[in-house]
Amino acid sequence: MAGRISRNIKTKEADFIILFTTLTLVSFGIVMVFSSSLWIAEAGRGDSFFHLRRQAIWALLGLAGMFFFSNYDYRKLKRWVNVALLASLFLLLAVFIPGVGVEINAARRWIGVGGLTGQPSDLARVALLLFAAAYLSRKDIRMNKFLEGPFPVLAVLGLFFILILLQPDLGTALAMAATIMIIIFAAGIPLYQLGLIAALSLPASLYLMVSEPYRLRRMMSFLDPWADPLNTGYQIIQSLYALGPGGLFGVGLGRGRQKLFFLPEPHSDFIFAVIGEELGFIGTSSVLLLYLLLLWRGFKVALMAPDSFGSLLATGITAMIGVQALINIGVVTGSIPVTGINLPLISAGGSSLFFTLSSIGILLNISKYSR
Amino acid sequence: MKRNTVASTTVRRRLIFLFGCAVLAVFALTLRLFWIQVVIAGDLRAKAWDQLMRRERVIAPRGDIFDRSGRLLAGSASSVSVLAYPAQITDKEEAARLLAPILALDEAVLLERLSRRTGGVYLRRKISEEAALEIRKLELAGIRFTLEPKRYYPHNNLASQLIGFMGLDDGRSGLEYKYEQELRGRDGLITFESDGLGRQIPQGVQNYTPPLDGNDLFLTIDRNIQFIVEQEMERTMLELQPKGINVIALDPRSGEVLAIAGTPSFNPNNFADYPEKNWRLSPITDTFEPGSTFKLVTLAAAIEEGQFRANEGFYCAGSTVVAGRIIGCWTRSRGGHGAIDFTEVVLGSCNPGFITLGQRITAPKLLQYIEAFGFGQRSGIDAIGEGVGILFTPEQLGPVEAATTTFGQGISVTPLQQVMAVAAMANGGYLMRPYVVREIRDSQGAIVRKNEPQVVRRVVSGETAREVTRIMELVVTEGSGINAFIEGYRLAGKTGTAQKIGADGRYIAGEYILSFIGFAPAEDPQVLIYIAVDAPQVGVQWGSLVAAPMFKQMMERILAYLDIPPAGNTENVPPKMVNVPDLVGLTVDEASALLDTAGLRIRFIGSGGEILNQTPKAGAKVPLHTQILIHLGGAGTQSEVLVPALTGKTMREAGEILGWLGLRMNGSGSGMAVSQDPEPQSLVPKDTIINVKFVTPGEREEER
C-alpha cells in the first residue's frame, strides 16, 4: 500500500493519538446528543431517538469518509481543488433557490435532497482551506507580494464569506475566515500584510456590528447577561444555569435539567453546557484536554509534513477544528459574544460532522508521510 | 532534491506560536470553567433551582356565608380564567389581534403578555362563560383555561350591605372583609420541577401542601325576615320615594340581629355598577338626630329615678321657656296638648312634658342614663364601619341643651344605638352587645367559634323596663303609634319625627326622618324593629303615618313567620270608643296629628293640600283604631276632577266617594260595583253623573 503512494517518501502508521481522540470525541458526542436531545425530540417529534439515530448515521458516514481519506494520497487532492470550489459556490447559491434551499428559523443554510439535508457551508469551508493550502504552497508565487500571495485566497474567502453571511450565518462565516487567516499566517506572509488585511476588514466589521442594532446588543450582552435576562442575556444565563449546578462532578449523565427547554439548541450549539451540567468540571475539562491533544497532534502533523501543501493543509484542518471548538466553548461559558456555532465532533451537526471527520481523515493521511 | 524544506524557520515559529495560542486559550477556558463550575457554582445553582421550581398556589375554597338556619347567602362557584404559555404561541401578533376584542384588552397589552419569557401568564381572570367559549373556538395553541372560584350571592341585593362583596381575590366590604381571615382559609402550595415551557417534569421533585378550607359563617340573620324587611322597604321606596330607609330587626333578648338593611342598596354580584355610598351598612354607619323615639330614654330614666308618675297632671301650653329660650311643642299651632297627665305626655309625645321630666332627673344624671343606654359609644357589633354619634359633653350641657336632649334634638345617634337602648327596655333592663355572626364552623361543620349573648351592663331595673313597655303599649293602642296596631297582638312602640339637619348645621325645611321603634309580643318581646324613613317625597311627613304602617306590615309578617301566637285575651277587651274630630278645612299635617292623638287611623284619598271631606263625620263615636277616610283636594282641582275607581265598592261607599269629589251617581242594581261610566281616571267636570252598575256576587252568575 505504502509503495503505491510514493516512491521517494516512506510511509508510517497514521497518528494514533489523533485517531484515538477523534473516536473518543465522536462516541462521547453520540452519548451526549442522545442525553441532551431526548426530551425535546420526544416533545417535538414524539421520537426520543430522533437525534441519536441521526447523529449515529452521520457519524458512520463520517467515519467512512475518514477511512477513505486517510488512505487517499492527500497530494492528489490538489486536482480536486477547482471542482470543490465550484461545487461549493454552486451549493452556496442553491440555498437561495426555493425548493432546493430549506428555510429553518428564517435562515437559509440548508439544502435538501430527499430526506437528507446538509449545509453547503460545511463543504465550502473544507474546499476553501484546501484551495488556500494548495495555492499558498505553490512555488511560483511570492508571499511577500500581496497581490500574488494572499490576495486570491482573500478574494475567494470574501465571496464565500458574503454568501454565508447572507444565509445568514455569521458564526460559521467568522470561523471560516479565522481558519483561512491562520493558514495565511502559517504560510509565512509578512506581518505588515496581516496588519494591512486587518486594517481593510476593520470598516467592514464595524459596519456589520452597527448595521443591525440587535447584533451589537447581543454581542455585548455576554459582559452582563443579567442586564437583559429575558432577551439578549437569556442564552448565556441558561448556559450558566447548566454549568453552575454541574459543579465539580456533575448531576449525572442524563439527569440535567437545563436541556428541558431552558437551553436553546441543547444538542448542538449548547451541548457543552449539558456536558457541564451532567458531568461537571471534570467532564468539561476532560473535553478541553481532548481538544488540546487533537490540536497538539494536528500542529505536529503540520510541522512534520513532507511538503508545504501538506503542512498548510494540516494547519488548516487543525485550525478549523480548534477555532470552532474554542469559539463554541467561549460562547457557552459566556467568555465571548454569542455566535451560533457548534462543537466539532460532539454536537449534533449532520453534514458538518461528516466533513469534519473526512478532514481528519486527510490529516491522518498527511501524518503517514511525517518525516 | 532538498528534503525537509517545508518548515522554514518562519513557518515553524508561526506554527509553534499558533499552538501556544491554542494552549493559552484552552488554559483560559479551563480557568473560566473552574470559576463557573466550582467558585460561583453555589450561587448559580440557587438561581437555576429558582427558575426550575414552579410554585403554584392551590386556592383554598372560601367559606360560605349562611343565615341562622343554614340557608346560603354567599357561596363560591367556578369561573374561568385565561392563561397563555408564550413559548407555545408561534404567531403572537395574530393571537393578540384575535383575543383583544373578546377579552376587552388592548392589543398592545396582550402582545406584551404573550411575548414574555415565562412559563405561563394570566391574560384575564374570571371571564364569562361566553367569552371562554369564543376563545376555545379560536383553537389557539398555547392558550389554556383554569377554573378559579368566583363568589356569588344567590339572593342578589338581600343583606348585601351586611355581607359585603369580594374583589378578585379577597373581601372588600362587609362581612366578607371583616371575616376575611376566617373565610379565606390558607392556600395550599404545589412546588414542582418544570421544564422551560412551565410543564411539570414527570420524575422531578414535587411537594404538595394541601389548602386549608375557609370557615363558614352562620349569621344571626334570618333570611326570611331579611326578605320581609327588604320587601317592605322596597314597597315604601316606590310609594313614598324617600331618600333612604334604614331598618334593623333584632332579638332584644340576645342582641342577635335578625335583619338589617339600608336602601338604596346594591347587588354584590355586580357591585361596581352601584355608587359606593350604597355599599355601606347605613343602619350602623350613619348618624342622625333621633327625635321622638329618643324620648323613651328620658322616660326610662325618669321612671328609674322615681320622677315619673303616670297619673300626675301636666299642662302643655304649646311651648315652654327654658333659660330664657322658648321651646315649642309640636302641637304649638293648635295651642298645645292642654291639660293632660304624664301618661298622655308620652302618648302625645309632648315636648314640654319631657323637658319637665328631664329637669326633674337633672341634666348630669340624664346624661349618665343616655351613656348607660349605649349612646355616644360603639355598640361593639361585629360588622364594620360602626358610627359613634355625638352627645353634648357635660360642659356643653346647659339647660337648653338638656331640654332639647330630652326629646332627642341636638344630639346624633346611629339607628343601632337607638335599637340597643330600646332592646334594653324590652328585655328587662340589659344593654346587650349586638352581633351578626352566630357561629363560625370549619369545613367539616365543627364549630370553631360561637358568639354568645353578651350583657354590656344593666341600665335600668326590670320594673322600670316593664313600666316603659306598658306605656309603649299604650302608644300603640291609643297614642301616636296606632297605625302599627296588629289585631290580636300586644305591641309596644314609639313614633319619631325628626327634622333633618343640613350640612350647614341648620334644619332643612320640609325634610324629616320619620321613624318607628317597637317590639312584640309586649309580654314576652322576641322581635324588635326599628324603621327610619328619610325624607319621603310623596305624602305626609309624620312618623305615625309613614313608619308605623311599615312596622305593622313587617311585624305582622314576621310574627306569622316565627309562628308567635296572638295573645288571645286582647280580643275580648271591648274596644274603647272615641270621638271623631272635625278635620275639614285643616291642613293634612294638622289633621294627621289630631287623629294620631285621638287614636284613629287615616287613609287619604286623592291628592292636594286641602281636606274637602271626611268619613265618618265629625262628632261620631267610633271604636279606637277606626280608619278615617280623608278626601283631599286643592285649589287647582276645583272645576275638573278625576273619576275614581269604584269597582268593589258598595253603593253607599261609592256614593260617598263621588259626593266628596262633587260628582253624582246614577246607580243600578245592588251589591258591589262591577262597572262604571265614565271609566276611572278620566277627567270630567264637576257634577257629572257617573253611571255605576252594582251586582251581588250570586246574581252575576245568573246573568250569564
Tab-separated table of C-alpha atoms in Angstrom, chain B residues 309-602:
chain	number	residue	atom	x	y	z
B	309	ARG	CA	-95.920	59.414	87.923
B	310	ALA	CA	-98.290	58.166	85.282
B	311	ASN	CA	-101.398	59.941	86.523
B	312	GLU	CA	-99.788	63.204	87.599
B	313	GLY	CA	-101.319	66.157	85.804
B	314	PHE	CA	-99.425	68.317	83.325
B	315	TYR	CA	-100.433	71.330	81.314
B	316	CYS	CA	-98.998	71.826	77.858
B	317	ALA	CA	-99.460	75.347	76.531
B	318	GLY	CA	-97.736	74.557	73.244
B	319	SER	CA	-94.364	75.851	74.354
B	320	THR	CA	-92.235	76.318	77.440
B	321	VAL	CA	-89.438	78.638	78.420
B	322	VAL	CA	-86.067	77.245	79.399
B	323	ALA	CA	-83.344	79.624	80.499
B	324	GLY	CA	-84.985	82.421	78.604
B	325	ARG	CA	-85.442	80.475	75.410
B	326	ILE	CA	-88.855	79.471	74.115
B	327	ILE	CA	-89.004	75.814	73.172
B	328	GLY	CA	-92.106	74.733	71.311
B	329	CYS	CA	-94.189	71.596	71.356
B	330	TRP	CA	-95.150	70.130	68.014
B	331	THR	CA	-98.783	70.975	68.905
B	332	ARG	CA	-97.912	74.653	69.253
B	333	SER	CA	-100.023	75.749	66.277
B	334	ARG	CA	-103.197	74.495	67.877
B	335	GLY	CA	-102.396	75.724	71.396
B	336	GLY	CA	-100.668	72.696	72.836
B	337	HIS	CA	-101.924	69.491	74.351
B	338	GLY	CA	-103.666	71.369	77.134
B	339	ALA	CA	-104.371	69.655	80.463
B	340	ILE	CA	-103.157	66.080	80.288
B	341	ASP	CA	-101.430	63.608	82.584
B	342	PHE	CA	-97.896	62.261	82.233
B	343	THR	CA	-99.084	59.100	80.506
B	344	GLU	CA	-100.612	61.360	77.890
B	345	VAL	CA	-97.363	63.318	77.756
B	346	VAL	CA	-95.790	60.151	76.411
B	347	LEU	CA	-98.718	59.128	74.226
B	348	GLY	CA	-98.952	62.615	72.738
B	349	SER	CA	-95.181	62.919	72.552
B	350	CYS	CA	-95.380	66.261	74.362
B	351	ASN	CA	-92.064	68.141	74.333
B	352	PRO	CA	-92.704	70.424	77.371
B	353	GLY	CA	-93.704	67.327	79.340
B	354	PHE	CA	-90.425	65.637	78.579
B	355	ILE	CA	-88.484	68.804	79.337
B	356	THR	CA	-90.088	68.762	82.766
B	357	LEU	CA	-89.125	65.116	83.262
B	358	GLY	CA	-85.558	65.913	82.213
B	359	GLN	CA	-85.357	68.814	84.645
B	360	ARG	CA	-86.532	66.557	87.437
B	361	ILE	CA	-83.888	63.949	86.642
B	362	THR	CA	-81.250	66.716	86.376
B	363	ALA	CA	-79.038	67.132	83.380
B	364	PRO	CA	-75.927	65.254	84.584
B	365	LYS	CA	-77.975	62.248	85.617
B	366	LEU	CA	-79.861	62.278	82.320
B	367	LEU	CA	-76.529	62.225	80.513
B	368	GLN	CA	-75.425	59.290	82.632
B	369	TYR	CA	-78.504	57.358	81.606
B	370	ILE	CA	-78.035	58.248	77.962
B	371	GLU	CA	-74.494	56.951	78.092
B	372	ALA	CA	-75.536	53.891	80.082
B	373	PHE	CA	-78.008	53.070	77.325
B	374	GLY	CA	-75.074	52.961	74.933
B	375	PHE	CA	-75.300	56.309	73.153
B	376	GLY	CA	-72.115	58.128	72.222
B	377	GLN	CA	-70.147	54.904	72.016
B	378	ARG	CA	-69.835	51.961	69.671
B	379	SER	CA	-72.080	49.022	70.436
B	380	GLY	CA	-69.320	46.553	69.597
B	381	ILE	CA	-71.252	44.877	66.807
B	382	ASP	CA	-69.116	42.530	64.695
B	383	ALA	CA	-69.681	44.431	61.463
B	384	ILE	CA	-67.520	47.139	60.001
B	385	GLY	CA	-67.888	50.897	59.936
B	386	GLU	CA	-69.947	51.469	63.049
B	387	GLY	CA	-70.647	55.122	63.791
B	388	VAL	CA	-70.486	56.759	67.221
B	389	GLY	CA	-72.840	59.708	67.189
B	390	ILE	CA	-72.460	62.923	69.121
B	391	LEU	CA	-73.786	63.809	72.559
B	392	PHE	CA	-73.396	67.014	74.491
B	393	THR	CA	-70.375	66.880	76.752
B	394	PRO	CA	-71.113	67.620	80.428
B	395	GLU	CA	-69.563	71.083	79.885
B	396	GLN	CA	-71.787	71.821	76.882
B	397	LEU	CA	-74.909	70.543	78.571
B	398	GLY	CA	-76.634	73.743	79.654
B	399	PRO	CA	-80.354	73.904	80.492
B	400	VAL	CA	-81.381	74.464	76.876
B	401	GLU	CA	-79.259	71.594	75.586
B	402	ALA	CA	-80.540	69.329	78.352
B	403	ALA	CA	-84.106	70.326	77.439
B	404	THR	CA	-83.746	69.511	73.715
B	405	THR	CA	-81.906	66.308	74.551
B	406	THR	CA	-84.952	65.002	76.446
B	407	PHE	CA	-86.876	64.825	73.184
B	408	GLY	CA	-83.956	63.776	71.024
B	409	GLN	CA	-82.859	67.005	69.431
B	410	GLY	CA	-79.351	68.430	69.252
B	411	ILE	CA	-77.696	65.028	69.503
B	412	SER	CA	-76.944	62.394	66.945
B	413	VAL	CA	-77.169	58.626	67.235
B	414	THR	CA	-76.957	55.614	64.977
B	415	PRO	CA	-80.064	53.552	64.324
B	416	LEU	CA	-78.283	50.646	66.019
B	417	GLN	CA	-77.700	52.632	69.235
B	418	GLN	CA	-81.393	53.525	69.309
B	419	VAL	CA	-82.260	49.860	68.790
B	420	MET	CA	-79.996	48.601	71.559
B	421	ALA	CA	-81.350	51.176	74.028
B	422	VAL	CA	-84.947	50.155	73.369
B	423	ALA	CA	-83.937	46.487	73.406
B	424	ALA	CA	-82.754	47.100	76.968
B	425	MET	CA	-86.269	48.301	77.822
B	426	ALA	CA	-87.770	45.236	76.155
B	427	ASN	CA	-85.543	42.658	77.831
B	428	GLY	CA	-85.779	43.828	81.431
B	429	GLY	CA	-83.071	46.449	81.506
B	430	TYR	CA	-79.989	44.868	79.976
B	431	LEU	CA	-77.887	46.616	77.369
B	432	MET	CA	-76.750	43.814	75.070
B	433	ARG	CA	-73.845	43.699	72.682
B	434	PRO	CA	-75.405	43.241	69.243
B	435	TYR	CA	-73.914	40.679	66.894
B	436	VAL	CA	-74.458	39.326	63.403
B	437	VAL	CA	-72.265	36.222	63.343
B	438	ARG	CA	-73.614	33.424	65.437
B	439	GLU	CA	-71.166	30.667	64.704
B	440	ILE	CA	-68.051	30.056	62.718
B	441	ARG	CA	-67.669	26.492	61.574
B	442	ASP	CA	-64.859	24.759	59.775
B	443	SER	CA	-65.379	22.928	56.501
B	444	GLN	CA	-66.198	19.746	58.411
B	445	GLY	CA	-69.014	21.507	60.221
B	446	ALA	CA	-67.297	21.655	63.595
B	447	ILE	CA	-67.880	24.851	65.495
B	448	VAL	CA	-64.743	26.937	65.642
B	449	ARG	CA	-66.187	29.909	67.427
B	450	LYS	CA	-69.559	30.772	68.827
B	451	ASN	CA	-70.872	34.175	69.750
B	452	GLU	CA	-72.984	34.096	72.878
B	453	PRO	CA	-75.335	36.851	74.008
B	454	GLN	CA	-73.305	39.309	75.994
B	455	VAL	CA	-74.642	41.776	78.538
B	456	VAL	CA	-72.761	45.041	78.411
B	457	ARG	CA	-74.406	46.390	81.543
B	458	ARG	CA	-77.670	46.587	83.344
B	459	VAL	CA	-79.140	50.006	82.692
B	460	VAL	CA	-82.474	50.071	84.472
B	461	SER	CA	-84.381	47.713	86.743
B	462	GLY	CA	-86.788	45.109	85.454
B	463	GLU	CA	-89.646	47.095	86.950
B	464	THR	CA	-88.671	50.237	85.090
B	465	ALA	CA	-88.328	48.250	81.879
B	466	ARG	CA	-91.800	46.764	82.340
B	467	GLU	CA	-93.276	50.219	83.038
B	468	VAL	CA	-91.703	51.639	79.875
B	469	THR	CA	-93.083	48.671	77.950
B	470	ARG	CA	-96.554	49.243	79.415
B	471	ILE	CA	-96.559	52.854	78.300
B	472	MET	CA	-95.186	51.898	74.865
B	473	GLU	CA	-98.094	49.504	74.557
B	474	LEU	CA	-100.448	52.387	75.218
B	475	VAL	CA	-98.719	54.363	72.458
B	476	VAL	CA	-99.787	51.669	70.043
B	477	THR	CA	-103.271	51.069	71.387
B	478	GLU	CA	-104.274	54.681	71.876
B	479	GLY	CA	-101.415	57.008	71.045
B	480	SER	CA	-99.406	58.074	68.039
B	481	GLY	CA	-98.446	54.506	67.261
B	482	ILE	CA	-101.950	53.471	66.402
B	483	ASN	CA	-101.107	52.748	62.770
B	484	ALA	CA	-98.782	49.999	63.928
B	485	PHE	CA	-101.530	48.141	65.732
B	486	ILE	CA	-101.876	44.481	64.810
B	487	GLU	CA	-105.123	42.772	65.693
B	488	GLY	CA	-104.621	40.135	68.371
B	489	TYR	CA	-101.089	41.032	69.425
B	490	ARG	CA	-99.722	43.141	72.202
B	491	LEU	CA	-97.265	45.586	70.693
B	492	ALA	CA	-95.062	48.248	72.262
B	493	GLY	CA	-93.824	51.147	70.153
B	494	LYS	CA	-92.955	54.767	69.720
B	495	THR	CA	-93.050	57.064	66.742
B	496	GLY	CA	-90.496	59.670	65.869
B	497	THR	CA	-90.412	62.655	63.554
B	498	ALA	CA	-87.107	64.470	63.442
B	499	GLN	CA	-86.271	67.407	61.292
B	500	LYS	CA	-83.196	66.816	59.194
B	501	ILE	CA	-80.077	68.812	59.754
B	502	GLY	CA	-78.253	70.012	56.665
B	503	ALA	CA	-74.553	70.294	56.080
B	504	ASP	CA	-74.619	73.816	57.492
B	505	GLY	CA	-75.904	72.549	60.836
B	506	ARG	CA	-79.357	74.086	60.350
B	507	TYR	CA	-82.627	72.274	59.960
B	508	ILE	CA	-83.743	71.642	56.400
B	509	ALA	CA	-87.268	72.900	55.868
B	510	GLY	CA	-89.723	70.183	54.938
B	511	GLU	CA	-87.290	67.270	55.301
B	512	TYR	CA	-87.841	64.851	58.126
B	513	ILE	CA	-86.663	61.498	59.273
B	514	LEU	CA	-89.772	59.539	60.141
B	515	SER	CA	-89.181	56.645	62.464
B	516	PHE	CA	-90.868	53.985	64.472
B	517	ILE	CA	-89.421	51.635	67.005
B	518	GLY	CA	-91.337	48.834	68.594
B	519	PHE	CA	-91.337	45.255	69.704
B	520	ALA	CA	-93.673	42.329	70.067
B	521	PRO	CA	-95.152	40.496	71.821
B	522	ALA	CA	-95.060	43.094	74.582
B	523	GLU	CA	-95.486	40.434	77.299
B	524	ASP	CA	-92.501	38.446	76.007
B	525	PRO	CA	-90.570	40.535	73.495
B	526	GLN	CA	-88.987	38.432	70.766
B	527	VAL	CA	-88.671	40.798	67.853
B	528	LEU	CA	-87.758	44.448	67.890
B	529	ILE	CA	-87.952	46.503	64.733
B	530	TYR	CA	-86.656	49.952	64.096
B	531	ILE	CA	-87.575	51.835	60.937
B	532	ALA	CA	-86.309	55.223	59.862
B	533	VAL	CA	-87.584	56.723	56.617
B	534	ASP	CA	-85.514	59.592	55.304
B	535	ALA	CA	-87.474	62.463	53.757
B	536	PRO	CA	-90.330	60.942	51.728
B	537	GLN	CA	-91.065	62.959	48.621
B	538	VAL	CA	-94.686	61.893	48.460
B	539	GLY	CA	-97.378	62.177	51.109
B	540	VAL	CA	-97.246	63.395	54.668
B	541	GLN	CA	-94.227	63.770	56.861
B	542	TRP	CA	-95.251	62.096	60.085
B	543	GLY	CA	-93.639	59.034	61.614
B	544	SER	CA	-97.045	57.806	62.688
B	545	LEU	CA	-98.257	57.797	59.079
B	546	VAL	CA	-95.162	56.546	57.301
B	547	ALA	CA	-93.044	54.415	59.594
B	548	ALA	CA	-95.803	52.984	61.790
B	549	PRO	CA	-97.764	51.320	58.957
B	550	MET	CA	-94.484	49.893	57.634
B	551	PHE	CA	-93.786	48.499	61.059
B	552	LYS	CA	-97.220	46.939	61.137
B	553	GLN	CA	-96.673	45.260	57.772
B	554	MET	CA	-93.288	43.915	58.715
B	555	MET	CA	-94.142	42.826	62.216
B	556	GLU	CA	-97.340	41.128	61.135
B	557	ARG	CA	-95.465	39.017	58.588
B	558	ILE	CA	-92.547	38.313	60.932
B	559	LEU	CA	-94.835	37.218	63.774
B	560	ALA	CA	-96.639	34.908	61.413
B	561	TYR	CA	-93.357	33.565	60.064
B	562	LEU	CA	-91.964	32.974	63.547
B	563	ASP	CA	-95.263	31.340	64.479
B	564	ILE	CA	-95.717	33.569	67.506
B	565	PRO	CA	-99.316	33.131	68.652
B	566	PRO	CA	-101.553	36.132	69.309
B	567	ALA	CA	-102.202	36.977	72.942
B	568	GLY	CA	-105.761	35.672	72.998
B	569	ASN	CA	-107.141	37.956	75.733
B	570	THR	CA	-106.917	41.179	73.755
B	571	GLU	CA	-109.738	40.081	71.505
B	572	ASN	CA	-112.189	40.024	74.371
B	573	VAL	CA	-111.495	43.552	75.521
B	574	PRO	CA	-114.314	45.768	74.306
B	575	PRO	CA	-112.876	48.453	72.082
B	576	LYS	CA	-112.528	51.897	73.507
B	577	MET	CA	-114.794	54.422	71.809
B	578	VAL	CA	-113.528	57.821	70.717
B	579	ASN	CA	-114.994	60.943	69.140
B	580	VAL	CA	-114.100	61.699	65.540
B	581	PRO	CA	-112.670	65.242	65.357
B	582	ASP	CA	-113.689	67.745	62.698
B	583	LEU	CA	-110.971	67.764	60.084
B	584	VAL	CA	-112.496	69.669	57.195
B	585	GLY	CA	-110.518	72.791	56.379
B	586	LEU	CA	-107.423	71.713	58.291
B	587	THR	CA	-104.104	71.054	56.642
B	588	VAL	CA	-103.000	67.483	56.168
B	589	ASP	CA	-100.354	67.805	58.872
B	590	GLU	CA	-102.758	69.216	61.372
B	591	ALA	CA	-105.351	66.552	60.669
B	592	SER	CA	-102.787	63.771	60.908
B	593	ALA	CA	-101.572	64.955	64.268
B	594	LEU	CA	-105.090	65.328	65.539
B	595	LEU	CA	-106.092	61.809	64.523
B	596	ASP	CA	-102.835	60.442	65.970
B	597	THR	CA	-103.585	61.733	69.385
B	598	ALA	CA	-107.203	60.584	69.110
B	599	GLY	CA	-106.020	57.029	68.339
B	600	LEU	CA	-107.592	56.853	64.922
B	601	ARG	CA	-106.088	55.724	61.662
B	602	ILE	CA	-106.012	57.730	58.492
